[in-house]
Short mmCIF file of N, CA and C in Angstrom, two decimals:
data_model
loop_
_atom_site.label_atom_id
_atom_site.label_comp_id
_atom_site.label_asym_id
_atom_site.label_seq_id
_atom_site.Cartn_x
_atom_site.Cartn_y
_atom_site.Cartn_z
N MET A 1 22.74 -75.68 16.08
CA MET A 1 22.00 -75.71 15.02
C MET A 1 21.96 -74.41 14.37
N GLY A 2 22.81 -74.07 13.17
CA GLY A 2 22.27 -72.88 12.23
C GLY A 2 20.84 -72.55 12.04
N CYS A 3 20.58 -71.60 12.14
CA CYS A 3 19.18 -70.66 11.73
C CYS A 3 18.80 -70.97 10.11
N ASP A 4 19.82 -71.16 9.46
CA ASP A 4 19.82 -70.95 7.87
C ASP A 4 20.04 -72.39 7.05
N CYS A 5 19.24 -73.31 7.71
CA CYS A 5 19.55 -74.68 7.25
C CYS A 5 17.76 -75.18 6.79
N PRO A 6 17.51 -75.03 6.01
CA PRO A 6 16.15 -75.26 5.61
C PRO A 6 16.32 -76.72 5.36
N SER A 7 17.23 -77.14 4.71
CA SER A 7 17.13 -79.01 4.58
C SER A 7 17.41 -79.60 5.75
N LEU A 8 17.31 -79.14 6.95
CA LEU A 8 17.04 -80.08 8.08
C LEU A 8 15.78 -80.51 8.21
N THR A 9 15.48 -81.69 8.53
CA THR A 9 14.27 -82.28 8.93
C THR A 9 14.08 -82.34 10.33
N SER A 10 12.83 -82.64 11.00
CA SER A 10 12.84 -83.20 11.97
C SER A 10 13.13 -84.48 12.32
N GLN A 11 13.21 -85.38 11.35
CA GLN A 11 14.06 -86.64 11.45
C GLN A 11 15.03 -86.53 11.49
N ASP A 12 16.40 -85.65 10.92
CA ASP A 12 16.97 -85.27 11.32
C ASP A 12 17.68 -85.59 12.43
N LEU A 13 16.94 -84.19 13.27
CA LEU A 13 17.05 -84.16 14.53
C LEU A 13 16.51 -85.17 15.31
N GLU A 14 15.94 -85.98 15.10
CA GLU A 14 15.87 -87.26 15.64
C GLU A 14 16.55 -88.46 15.54
N GLU A 15 17.22 -88.16 14.78
CA GLU A 15 18.45 -89.32 14.30
C GLU A 15 19.55 -88.86 14.94
N ALA A 16 19.90 -87.09 15.17
CA ALA A 16 21.00 -86.90 15.68
C ALA A 16 20.60 -87.39 16.79
N LEU A 17 19.63 -86.92 17.61
CA LEU A 17 19.13 -87.35 19.08
C LEU A 17 19.60 -88.75 19.48
N THR A 18 18.95 -89.63 18.66
CA THR A 18 19.26 -91.14 18.73
C THR A 18 20.62 -91.54 18.98
N ALA A 19 21.49 -90.98 17.85
CA ALA A 19 22.33 -91.22 18.25
C ALA A 19 23.69 -90.80 19.32
N LEU A 20 23.00 -90.05 19.77
CA LEU A 20 23.68 -89.30 21.16
C LEU A 20 23.48 -90.47 22.40
N GLN A 21 22.02 -90.31 22.18
CA GLN A 21 21.51 -91.56 23.11
C GLN A 21 22.19 -92.90 23.36
N GLN A 22 22.60 -93.29 21.95
CA GLN A 22 23.20 -94.82 21.78
C GLN A 22 24.55 -94.53 21.83
N GLY A 23 25.14 -93.48 22.38
CA GLY A 23 26.54 -93.61 22.93
C GLY A 23 27.64 -92.70 22.34
N ASP A 24 27.21 -92.44 20.49
CA ASP A 24 27.97 -91.42 19.75
C ASP A 24 28.10 -89.93 20.89
N ASP A 25 29.56 -90.13 20.56
CA ASP A 25 30.31 -88.42 21.10
C ASP A 25 29.84 -87.37 20.53
N VAL A 26 29.75 -87.27 19.26
CA VAL A 26 29.50 -86.28 18.72
C VAL A 26 28.55 -86.30 17.60
N VAL A 27 27.72 -85.76 16.93
CA VAL A 27 27.03 -86.19 15.69
C VAL A 27 26.89 -84.65 15.03
N LEU A 28 27.12 -84.89 13.90
CA LEU A 28 27.15 -83.67 12.74
C LEU A 28 26.25 -83.40 11.50
N ALA A 29 25.80 -82.62 11.11
CA ALA A 29 24.99 -82.86 9.88
C ALA A 29 25.81 -81.84 9.03
N PRO A 30 26.35 -82.23 7.81
CA PRO A 30 27.07 -81.76 6.72
C PRO A 30 26.04 -80.68 6.02
N ALA A 31 27.02 -79.46 5.51
CA ALA A 31 26.25 -78.62 5.17
C ALA A 31 27.18 -78.54 3.55
N GLU A 32 26.32 -78.00 2.59
CA GLU A 32 26.84 -78.18 0.97
C GLU A 32 28.08 -77.28 1.11
N ASP A 33 28.40 -76.49 1.87
CA ASP A 33 29.70 -75.67 1.69
C ASP A 33 31.12 -76.21 2.07
N GLY A 34 31.09 -77.25 3.04
CA GLY A 34 31.91 -77.71 3.70
C GLY A 34 32.19 -78.15 4.84
N GLY A 35 31.00 -77.11 5.60
CA GLY A 35 30.72 -76.81 7.09
C GLY A 35 29.96 -77.60 7.52
N TYR A 36 28.82 -77.67 8.37
CA TYR A 36 27.67 -78.25 9.16
C TYR A 36 26.79 -77.36 9.62
N VAL A 37 25.58 -77.99 9.70
CA VAL A 37 24.50 -77.40 10.10
C VAL A 37 23.82 -77.56 11.28
N LEU A 38 24.34 -78.75 11.95
CA LEU A 38 24.33 -79.34 13.19
C LEU A 38 25.16 -79.55 13.79
N ILE A 39 25.45 -79.74 15.28
CA ILE A 39 26.67 -80.25 16.21
C ILE A 39 25.91 -80.56 16.88
N GLY A 40 25.71 -82.00 17.82
CA GLY A 40 25.49 -82.07 18.90
C GLY A 40 26.62 -83.14 19.72
N MET A 41 26.77 -82.99 20.91
CA MET A 41 27.59 -83.53 21.64
C MET A 41 27.05 -83.89 23.22
N ILE A 42 27.47 -84.93 23.77
CA ILE A 42 27.04 -85.15 24.95
C ILE A 42 27.65 -84.22 26.42
N GLN A 43 28.93 -84.31 25.58
CA GLN A 43 29.77 -83.25 27.08
C GLN A 43 30.53 -82.54 26.04
N THR A 44 31.06 -81.27 26.48
CA THR A 44 31.81 -80.14 25.68
C THR A 44 33.19 -80.95 25.20
N HIS A 45 33.20 -80.34 23.81
CA HIS A 45 34.56 -80.65 23.29
C HIS A 45 35.13 -79.24 22.39
N PRO A 46 35.82 -78.59 23.14
CA PRO A 46 36.38 -76.95 23.00
C PRO A 46 37.44 -77.09 21.90
N GLU A 47 37.99 -78.35 22.18
CA GLU A 47 38.98 -78.50 21.06
C GLU A 47 38.62 -78.23 19.48
N LEU A 48 36.86 -78.65 19.23
CA LEU A 48 36.48 -78.78 17.96
C LEU A 48 36.40 -77.48 17.45
N PHE A 49 36.52 -76.20 18.51
CA PHE A 49 36.27 -74.63 17.92
C PHE A 49 37.43 -73.96 17.68
N THR A 50 38.71 -74.63 18.42
CA THR A 50 39.86 -73.93 18.50
C THR A 50 40.77 -74.18 17.34
N ASN A 51 41.01 -73.07 16.59
CA ASN A 51 42.00 -72.97 15.34
C ASN A 51 41.52 -73.67 14.41
N MET A 52 40.12 -73.77 14.22
CA MET A 52 39.29 -74.26 13.32
C MET A 52 39.26 -73.15 11.92
N PRO A 53 39.32 -73.47 10.30
CA PRO A 53 39.08 -72.67 9.44
C PRO A 53 37.65 -71.97 9.49
N TRP A 54 37.05 -71.46 10.11
CA TRP A 54 35.72 -70.86 9.90
C TRP A 54 35.76 -70.37 8.55
N GLY A 55 34.52 -70.44 7.86
CA GLY A 55 34.16 -69.90 6.50
C GLY A 55 35.09 -70.50 5.33
N THR A 56 35.48 -71.69 5.94
CA THR A 56 36.38 -72.29 4.51
C THR A 56 35.73 -73.76 4.39
N PRO A 57 35.80 -74.50 3.19
CA PRO A 57 35.35 -75.29 3.06
C PRO A 57 35.93 -76.86 3.94
N TYR A 58 36.65 -76.51 4.38
CA TYR A 58 37.34 -77.38 5.38
C TYR A 58 36.74 -77.70 6.71
N VAL A 59 36.11 -76.98 7.10
CA VAL A 59 35.44 -76.97 8.31
C VAL A 59 34.92 -78.27 8.96
N LEU A 60 33.76 -78.90 8.07
CA LEU A 60 33.67 -80.21 8.48
C LEU A 60 34.84 -81.38 8.78
N GLU A 61 35.80 -81.26 7.74
CA GLU A 61 36.89 -82.17 7.61
C GLU A 61 37.58 -81.69 8.79
N GLN A 62 38.09 -80.94 8.91
CA GLN A 62 38.91 -80.45 10.33
C GLN A 62 37.79 -81.03 11.94
N THR A 63 36.93 -80.55 11.87
CA THR A 63 35.69 -80.97 12.90
C THR A 63 35.99 -82.95 13.30
N ARG A 64 35.81 -83.44 12.30
CA ARG A 64 35.63 -84.78 12.11
C ARG A 64 37.36 -85.39 12.63
N LYS A 65 38.20 -85.03 12.55
CA LYS A 65 39.57 -85.32 12.39
C LYS A 65 40.03 -86.10 13.60
N PRO A 66 39.58 -85.43 15.02
CA PRO A 66 39.43 -86.64 16.34
C PRO A 66 39.04 -87.63 16.46
N TRP A 67 38.13 -88.07 15.50
CA TRP A 67 37.42 -89.18 15.49
C TRP A 67 37.74 -89.95 14.41
N SER A 68 38.55 -89.60 13.36
CA SER A 68 38.80 -90.55 12.33
C SER A 68 40.27 -91.26 12.44
#
């Protein structure tokens, strides 16, 4: 979770944790710039960080691709 995301609330964190506990593999909280401000996982998925176009408005889209 990034430290520069004042829009995240404790409710957002609780919902992310609940989703993981209910079986979601990965949870994301989108950022306004096309990235994300939170990523949570039950197990590691290093492929989500390989060849990622960091600093572009396509990060969230690319991160979601394996599950779409």
